[in-house]
Amino acid sequence: MTGSSATFGAQMRDGAAAAVEAINASGLLPDHAKVVLSVVDDACDPRQAVAVANKLATERVLLVVGHFCSASSIPASHVYAEAGIVQVSPGSSSSRLTERGLETIFRICGRDDQQGIVAADYIHAKHTNENIAVLDDKSTAGKGIADVVEAQLHRLGREVSRQSYIAGEKDFRALVSRMKKDRVRVAYIGGYHTEIGLFVRQASEANANFVVMANDPLMSSEFWAITGSAGNDTLFTFMADPAGDANAAGVAATLKASGLSVEGYTLYAYAAVQAWAEAVNRSGSFDAARVASALRSRPIDTVIGQVRFDKKGDNTASRFLVYRWRDGHAERVKEY
């Protein structure tokens, strides 16, 4: 709820709270049990995430909807797995999260090795014979997806220059100047919306004619608040936006009536709670192993559509699309 990604924590909190209210009203759970929501904060800090995870394990919670940052989810997931707690992350896309054989660990979003390939393929198809730079913020998620994009571009026969900056950086003028000197035309950035927004704004101020593409944290109105019109035509990848889907219409209307946003990860957090509740209902148990087995057993209908978890805990129904910012709104790039 704090730190540079606080906006995504708020989205997840709002989505989870709405789902808990709906499930409690429905009487879906065995013996009409009620869910109590507890909100905790890791500030996207791995050490704080482990402390939070240990606290939740001591409290014997049944479900963790989170974490957002992969750098937090990965170490915390070991605690949850050992404690017999189901974790369903709405936003941790690092491929490493589900590659360790942890039975009770799931994600409802997609993986970076999917997202990065979509981005690289788009750049290759739309920007032939143009100089490409791949940047990252040295974070688990940012570097991870930048590595995927770079590797895929190499497989496609493209040359790439690689740059890094430190998460929290505010002054990108020297980096922009260096990239202009190198005649970079396309800049892919793996990181978070605050720094990417500052990069885009400062590149515009320097009259750098970069095509900027980034990863899923750009699905936040805070990006546009930083860039203003300089953010026009900034590209990014995100999952299919369920807000306008028939499955989500009622939930979206309820959230909006309460003054809450449905952007970003709100409905993905709602779906995470839905999926867990349906698995509890199917298994007739709150036991983590039985719930995990039920989550994998067959598809589950949720507010974001049908969810299908594989052996690793990945949602195989998730796919990434290309979006662009235009006049304060994120819109689907329909030609791709």
CSV table of C-alpha atoms in Angstrom, one decimal:
chain,number,residue,atom,x,y,z
A,1,MET,CA,0.0,0.0,0.0
A,2,THR,CA,3.1,2.2,0.1
A,3,GLY,CA,6.1,2.7,-2.1
A,4,SER,CA,6.4,3.4,-5.8
A,5,SER,CA,3.8,0.7,-6.7
A,6,ALA,CA,1.2,1.7,-4.1
A,7,THR,CA,-1.4,2.3,-6.8
A,8,PHE,CA,-1.3,-1.4,-7.7
A,9,GLY,CA,-1.7,-2.4,-4.1
A,10,ALA,CA,-4.8,-0.2,-3.8
A,11,GLN,CA,-6.2,-1.9,-7.0
A,12,MET,CA,-5.6,-5.3,-5.5
A,13,ARG,CA,-7.1,-4.3,-2.1
A,14,ASP,CA,-10.3,-2.9,-3.8
A,15,GLY,CA,-10.8,-6.0,-6.0
A,16,ALA,CA,-10.2,-8.4,-3.2
A,17,ALA,CA,-12.5,-6.5,-0.8
A,18,ALA,CA,-15.3,-6.5,-3.4
A,19,ALA,CA,-14.9,-10.2,-4.0
A,20,VAL,CA,-15.0,-11.0,-0.3
A,21,GLU,CA,-18.2,-9.0,0.1
A,22,ALA,CA,-19.9,-10.9,-2.8
A,23,ILE,CA,-18.7,-14.3,-1.6
A,24,ASN,CA,-19.9,-13.7,1.9
A,25,ALA,CA,-23.3,-12.6,0.6
A,26,SER,CA,-23.6,-15.7,-1.6
A,27,GLY,CA,-23.0,-18.3,1.1
A,28,LEU,CA,-20.8,-20.2,-1.4
A,29,LEU,CA,-18.3,-21.6,1.2
A,30,PRO,CA,-18.8,-24.7,3.2
A,31,ASP,CA,-21.2,-24.2,6.2
A,32,HIS,CA,-21.7,-20.7,4.9
A,33,ALA,CA,-18.4,-19.7,6.4
A,34,LYS,CA,-17.5,-16.0,6.1
A,35,VAL,CA,-14.2,-14.6,4.8
A,36,VAL,CA,-12.4,-11.9,6.7
A,37,LEU,CA,-10.1,-9.6,4.7
A,38,SER,CA,-6.8,-8.5,6.2
A,39,VAL,CA,-4.7,-5.9,4.3
A,40,VAL,CA,-0.9,-5.9,4.8
A,41,ASP,CA,1.9,-3.9,3.1
A,42,ASP,CA,5.2,-5.1,1.8
A,43,ALA,CA,6.1,-1.8,0.0
A,44,CYS,CA,7.5,-4.1,-2.8
A,45,ASP,CA,10.5,-4.8,-0.5
A,46,PRO,CA,11.6,-8.4,-0.3
A,47,ARG,CA,12.7,-8.3,3.3
A,48,GLN,CA,9.4,-6.7,4.4
A,49,ALA,CA,7.5,-9.2,2.2
A,50,VAL,CA,9.1,-12.1,4.1
A,51,ALA,CA,8.2,-10.5,7.5
A,52,VAL,CA,4.7,-10.0,6.3
A,53,ALA,CA,4.5,-13.6,5.1
A,54,ASN,CA,5.8,-14.9,8.5
A,55,LYS,CA,3.1,-12.8,10.2
A,56,LEU,CA,0.4,-14.2,8.0
A,57,ALA,CA,1.7,-17.8,8.6
A,58,THR,CA,1.5,-17.2,12.3
A,59,GLU,CA,-2.1,-16.0,11.9
A,60,ARG,CA,-2.8,-19.1,9.9
A,61,VAL,CA,-4.5,-17.3,7.0
A,62,LEU,CA,-6.0,-19.5,4.3
A,63,LEU,CA,-5.3,-17.3,1.2
A,64,VAL,CA,-2.9,-14.6,0.2
A,65,VAL,CA,-4.0,-12.5,-2.8
A,66,GLY,CA,-0.6,-11.1,-3.7
A,67,HIS,CA,2.1,-10.0,-3.7
A,68,PHE,CA,2.3,-7.5,-6.6
A,69,CYS,CA,6.0,-7.3,-7.1
A,70,SER,CA,7.8,-10.4,-8.2
A,71,ALA,CA,10.7,-9.6,-5.9
A,72,SER,CA,8.3,-9.8,-3.0
A,73,SER,CA,6.3,-12.8,-4.1
A,74,ILE,CA,9.2,-15.1,-4.8
A,75,PRO,CA,10.8,-15.1,-1.3
A,76,ALA,CA,7.4,-14.8,0.5
A,77,SER,CA,6.1,-17.8,-1.5
A,78,HIS,CA,8.5,-20.1,0.3
A,79,VAL,CA,6.9,-19.2,3.6
A,80,TYR,CA,3.4,-19.8,2.3
A,81,ALA,CA,4.3,-23.1,0.8
A,82,GLU,CA,5.9,-24.3,4.1
A,83,ALA,CA,2.9,-23.0,6.1
A,84,GLY,CA,0.3,-24.6,3.9
A,85,ILE,CA,-1.2,-21.3,2.6
A,86,VAL,CA,-2.6,-20.8,-0.9
A,87,GLN,CA,-1.1,-17.8,-2.7
A,88,VAL,CA,-2.7,-16.4,-5.8
A,89,SER,CA,-0.8,-13.4,-7.2
A,90,PRO,CA,-2.7,-11.0,-9.5
A,91,GLY,CA,0.4,-9.3,-10.7
A,92,SER,CA,3.7,-11.1,-10.1
A,93,SER,CA,4.8,-12.0,-13.7
A,94,SER,CA,8.4,-13.2,-13.2
A,95,SER,CA,8.7,-16.6,-14.6
A,96,ARG,CA,10.6,-17.7,-11.6
A,97,LEU,CA,7.6,-17.6,-9.3
A,98,THR,CA,6.0,-20.8,-10.6
A,99,GLU,CA,9.2,-22.7,-11.7
A,100,ARG,CA,10.1,-24.1,-8.2
A,101,GLY,CA,7.4,-26.8,-7.8
A,102,LEU,CA,5.6,-25.2,-4.9
A,103,GLU,CA,2.2,-26.9,-4.7
A,104,THR,CA,0.1,-24.0,-3.2
A,105,ILE,CA,1.6,-21.1,-5.3
A,106,PHE,CA,-0.4,-19.7,-8.2
A,107,ARG,CA,-0.7,-16.6,-10.4
A,108,ILE,CA,-3.7,-15.4,-12.3
A,109,CYS,CA,-1.8,-13.0,-14.4
A,110,GLY,CA,0.5,-14.0,-17.3
A,111,ARG,CA,4.3,-14.7,-17.3
A,112,ASP,CA,7.1,-12.5,-18.4
A,113,ASP,CA,8.4,-15.1,-20.9
A,114,GLN,CA,5.0,-14.7,-22.6
A,115,GLN,CA,4.8,-10.9,-22.2
A,116,GLY,CA,8.4,-10.3,-23.4
A,117,ILE,CA,8.0,-12.3,-26.6
A,118,VAL,CA,4.8,-10.4,-27.5
A,119,ALA,CA,6.7,-7.1,-27.1
A,120,ALA,CA,9.8,-8.2,-29.0
A,121,ASP,CA,7.7,-9.7,-31.9
A,122,TYR,CA,5.8,-6.4,-32.1
A,123,ILE,CA,9.0,-4.3,-32.2
A,124,HIS,CA,10.5,-6.6,-34.8
A,125,ALA,CA,7.4,-6.4,-37.0
A,126,LYS,CA,6.7,-2.7,-36.7
A,127,HIS,CA,10.2,-1.2,-36.6
A,128,THR,CA,12.4,-2.9,-39.2
A,129,ASN,CA,15.9,-1.7,-39.6
A,130,GLU,CA,15.7,0.7,-36.7
A,131,ASN,CA,18.2,0.9,-33.8
A,132,ILE,CA,16.8,-0.7,-30.6
A,133,ALA,CA,17.8,-0.2,-27.0
A,134,VAL,CA,16.6,-2.4,-24.1
A,135,LEU,CA,16.6,-0.8,-20.7
A,136,ASP,CA,15.8,-2.2,-17.2
A,137,ASP,CA,15.7,-1.0,-13.6
A,138,LYS,CA,17.7,-3.9,-12.2
A,139,SER,CA,14.6,-5.2,-10.4
A,140,THR,CA,13.6,-8.9,-10.5
A,141,ALA,CA,10.6,-8.0,-12.8
A,142,GLY,CA,12.2,-5.3,-14.8
A,143,LYS,CA,15.5,-7.1,-15.6
A,144,GLY,CA,13.7,-10.4,-16.1
A,145,ILE,CA,11.4,-9.2,-18.8
A,146,ALA,CA,14.1,-7.0,-20.4
A,147,ASP,CA,16.2,-10.2,-20.7
A,148,VAL,CA,13.3,-12.0,-22.4
A,149,VAL,CA,12.8,-9.1,-24.9
A,150,GLU,CA,16.5,-8.9,-25.7
A,151,ALA,CA,16.8,-12.7,-26.2
A,152,GLN,CA,13.8,-12.8,-28.5
A,153,LEU,CA,15.0,-9.9,-30.5
A,154,HIS,CA,18.4,-11.7,-30.9
A,155,ARG,CA,16.6,-14.8,-32.1
A,156,LEU,CA,14.8,-12.6,-34.7
A,157,GLY,CA,18.2,-11.4,-35.9
A,158,ARG,CA,18.1,-7.9,-34.4
A,159,GLU,CA,21.0,-6.1,-32.7
A,160,VAL,CA,20.2,-4.6,-29.4
A,161,SER,CA,22.1,-2.2,-27.1
A,162,ARG,CA,21.5,-2.7,-23.4
A,163,GLN,CA,21.2,-0.1,-20.7
A,164,SER,CA,20.2,-0.1,-17.0
A,165,TYR,CA,19.2,2.4,-14.4
A,166,ILE,CA,18.4,2.1,-10.7
A,167,ALA,CA,14.8,1.8,-9.5
A,168,GLY,CA,13.9,5.2,-8.0
A,169,GLU,CA,16.0,7.2,-10.5
A,170,LYS,CA,14.5,10.6,-11.3
A,171,ASP,CA,17.0,12.1,-13.7
A,172,PHE,CA,17.3,10.4,-17.1
A,173,ARG,CA,18.8,13.3,-19.0
A,174,ALA,CA,22.3,11.8,-19.4
A,175,LEU,CA,20.8,8.4,-20.5
A,176,VAL,CA,18.5,10.1,-23.0
A,177,SER,CA,21.5,12.1,-24.4
A,178,ARG,CA,23.6,9.0,-24.8
A,179,MET,CA,20.8,7.2,-26.6
A,180,LYS,CA,20.2,10.1,-28.9
A,181,LYS,CA,24.0,10.0,-29.7
A,182,ASP,CA,23.7,6.3,-30.5
A,183,ARG,CA,20.7,7.0,-32.8
A,184,VAL,CA,18.4,4.8,-30.9
A,185,ARG,CA,14.9,4.8,-32.4
A,186,VAL,CA,13.1,2.2,-30.3
A,187,ALA,CA,13.5,1.9,-26.5
A,188,TYR,CA,12.0,-1.1,-24.6
A,189,ILE,CA,12.0,-0.5,-20.9
A,190,GLY,CA,11.4,-3.2,-18.2
A,191,GLY,CA,10.5,-1.5,-15.0
A,192,TYR,CA,7.7,0.5,-13.3
A,193,HIS,CA,5.4,3.3,-14.3
A,194,THR,CA,7.0,6.1,-12.2
A,195,GLU,CA,10.5,5.9,-13.7
A,196,ILE,CA,9.3,5.0,-17.2
A,197,GLY,CA,7.0,8.1,-17.0
A,198,LEU,CA,9.9,10.3,-16.0
A,199,PHE,CA,12.0,8.8,-18.8
A,200,VAL,CA,9.3,9.5,-21.4
A,201,ARG,CA,8.7,13.1,-20.2
A,202,GLN,CA,12.5,13.9,-20.1
A,203,ALA,CA,13.0,12.3,-23.6
A,204,SER,CA,10.2,14.5,-24.9
A,205,GLU,CA,11.8,17.6,-23.4
A,206,ALA,CA,15.1,16.7,-25.1
A,207,ASN,CA,13.3,16.3,-28.4
A,208,ALA,CA,14.4,12.6,-28.5
A,209,ASN,CA,12.1,10.9,-31.1
A,210,PHE,CA,12.0,7.5,-29.3
A,211,VAL,CA,9.3,4.9,-29.7
A,212,VAL,CA,9.0,3.7,-26.1
A,213,MET,CA,7.5,0.3,-25.2
A,214,ALA,CA,7.3,-1.1,-21.8
A,215,ASN,CA,5.7,-3.8,-19.6
A,216,ASP,CA,2.4,-4.2,-17.7
A,217,PRO,CA,2.9,-1.6,-14.9
A,218,LEU,CA,2.1,1.1,-17.5
A,219,MET,CA,-1.6,0.1,-17.1
A,220,SER,CA,-1.9,2.9,-14.6
A,221,SER,CA,-3.3,6.4,-14.9
A,222,GLU,CA,-0.4,7.5,-12.8
A,223,PHE,CA,1.8,7.1,-15.8
A,224,TRP,CA,-0.2,9.7,-17.7
A,225,ALA,CA,-0.2,12.0,-14.7
A,226,ILE,CA,3.6,12.0,-14.9
A,227,THR,CA,3.9,12.3,-18.7
A,228,GLY,CA,1.0,14.4,-19.8
A,229,SER,CA,0.8,14.6,-23.6
A,230,ALA,CA,4.4,13.4,-23.8
A,231,GLY,CA,3.0,10.0,-23.0
A,232,ASN,CA,1.0,9.8,-26.2
A,233,ASP,CA,1.8,6.7,-28.3
A,234,THR,CA,3.8,5.0,-25.5
A,235,LEU,CA,3.3,1.3,-26.0
A,236,PHE,CA,3.0,-1.4,-23.4
A,237,THR,CA,1.8,-5.0,-22.9
A,238,PHE,CA,-0.9,-6.0,-20.6
A,239,MET,CA,-3.4,-8.9,-20.3
A,240,ALA,CA,-6.8,-8.6,-21.9
A,241,ASP,CA,-8.7,-5.8,-20.1
A,242,PRO,CA,-11.8,-7.5,-18.6
A,243,ALA,CA,-13.5,-4.2,-17.5
A,244,GLY,CA,-15.7,-4.1,-20.6
A,245,ASP,CA,-16.4,-7.9,-20.8
A,246,ALA,CA,-19.9,-9.3,-20.0
A,247,ASN,CA,-18.4,-11.4,-17.2
A,248,ALA,CA,-17.3,-8.3,-15.4
A,249,ALA,CA,-20.1,-5.9,-16.2
A,250,GLY,CA,-21.9,-6.2,-12.8
A,251,VAL,CA,-18.8,-6.1,-10.7
A,252,ALA,CA,-17.4,-3.2,-12.7
A,253,ALA,CA,-20.6,-1.3,-12.2
A,254,THR,CA,-20.6,-1.9,-8.5
A,255,LEU,CA,-17.0,-0.8,-8.1
A,256,LYS,CA,-17.6,2.3,-10.1
A,257,ALA,CA,-20.7,3.2,-8.1
A,258,SER,CA,-18.6,3.1,-5.0
A,259,GLY,CA,-16.1,5.5,-6.6
A,260,LEU,CA,-13.5,2.8,-7.2
A,261,SER,CA,-11.4,2.2,-10.3
A,262,VAL,CA,-11.5,-1.0,-12.3
A,263,GLU,CA,-8.2,-0.4,-14.1
A,264,GLY,CA,-5.1,-2.5,-13.9
A,265,TYR,CA,-5.2,-5.4,-11.4
A,266,THR,CA,-8.5,-4.7,-9.6
A,267,LEU,CA,-10.5,-7.3,-11.4
A,268,TYR,CA,-7.5,-9.7,-11.4
A,269,ALA,CA,-7.5,-9.6,-7.6
A,270,TYR,CA,-11.3,-10.1,-7.6
A,271,ALA,CA,-10.8,-13.2,-9.8
A,272,ALA,CA,-8.1,-14.6,-7.5
A,273,VAL,CA,-10.5,-14.6,-4.6
A,274,GLN,CA,-13.3,-16.0,-6.8
A,275,ALA,CA,-11.0,-18.9,-8.0
A,276,TRP,CA,-10.0,-19.8,-4.4
A,277,ALA,CA,-13.6,-19.7,-3.2
A,278,GLU,CA,-14.8,-22.0,-6.0
A,279,ALA,CA,-11.9,-24.4,-5.3
A,280,VAL,CA,-12.9,-24.5,-1.6
A,281,ASN,CA,-16.5,-25.2,-2.7
A,282,ARG,CA,-15.4,-27.9,-5.0
A,283,SER,CA,-13.2,-29.6,-2.5
A,284,GLY,CA,-15.5,-29.1,0.4
A,285,SER,CA,-12.4,-28.2,2.4
A,286,PHE,CA,-10.2,-25.2,3.4
A,287,ASP,CA,-7.1,-27.5,3.5
A,288,ALA,CA,-4.4,-25.9,1.2
A,289,ALA,CA,-3.4,-29.1,-0.5
A,290,ARG,CA,-7.0,-30.0,-1.4
A,291,VAL,CA,-7.8,-26.5,-2.5
A,292,ALA,CA,-4.7,-26.4,-4.7
A,293,SER,CA,-5.7,-29.7,-6.3
A,294,ALA,CA,-9.2,-28.3,-7.0
A,295,LEU,CA,-7.7,-25.1,-8.5
A,296,ARG,CA,-5.9,-27.3,-11.0
A,297,SER,CA,-8.6,-29.8,-11.6
A,298,ARG,CA,-10.7,-28.0,-14.2
A,299,PRO,CA,-11.4,-24.5,-15.5
A,300,ILE,CA,-13.0,-21.9,-13.2
A,301,ASP,CA,-15.3,-19.1,-14.4
A,302,THR,CA,-14.4,-15.7,-13.0
A,303,VAL,CA,-14.9,-12.0,-13.5
A,304,ILE,CA,-11.9,-12.0,-16.0
A,305,GLY,CA,-13.3,-15.0,-17.9
A,306,GLN,CA,-12.3,-18.7,-17.6
A,307,VAL,CA,-9.2,-19.4,-15.6
A,308,ARG,CA,-7.2,-22.6,-16.1
A,309,PHE,CA,-4.3,-23.4,-13.8
A,310,ASP,CA,-1.6,-25.8,-15.0
A,311,LYS,CA,0.7,-28.1,-12.9
A,312,LYS,CA,3.0,-25.2,-12.2
A,313,GLY,CA,0.2,-22.9,-11.0
A,314,ASP,CA,0.2,-20.6,-14.1
A,315,ASN,CA,-3.1,-19.5,-15.6
A,316,THR,CA,-2.8,-20.9,-19.2
A,317,ALA,CA,-5.8,-18.8,-20.3
A,318,SER,CA,-3.9,-15.6,-19.8
A,319,ARG,CA,-2.6,-13.8,-22.8
A,320,PHE,CA,-0.8,-10.5,-23.4
A,321,LEU,CA,-2.0,-7.8,-25.8
A,322,VAL,CA,-0.4,-4.5,-27.0
A,323,TYR,CA,-1.8,-1.2,-25.8
A,324,ARG,CA,-0.9,2.5,-26.3
A,325,TRP,CA,-1.5,5.6,-24.3
A,326,ARG,CA,-3.5,8.2,-26.2
A,327,ASP,CA,-4.9,11.4,-24.7
A,328,GLY,CA,-5.0,10.1,-21.1
A,329,HIS,CA,-6.5,6.7,-22.0
A,330,ALA,CA,-4.9,3.3,-22.5
A,331,GLU,CA,-6.3,1.8,-25.8
A,332,ARG,CA,-5.8,-1.6,-27.5
A,333,VAL,CA,-3.5,-1.6,-30.5
A,334,LYS,CA,-6.1,-3.3,-32.7
A,335,GLU,CA,-3.8,-4.0,-35.7
A,336,TYR,CA,-1.7,-6.3,-33.6
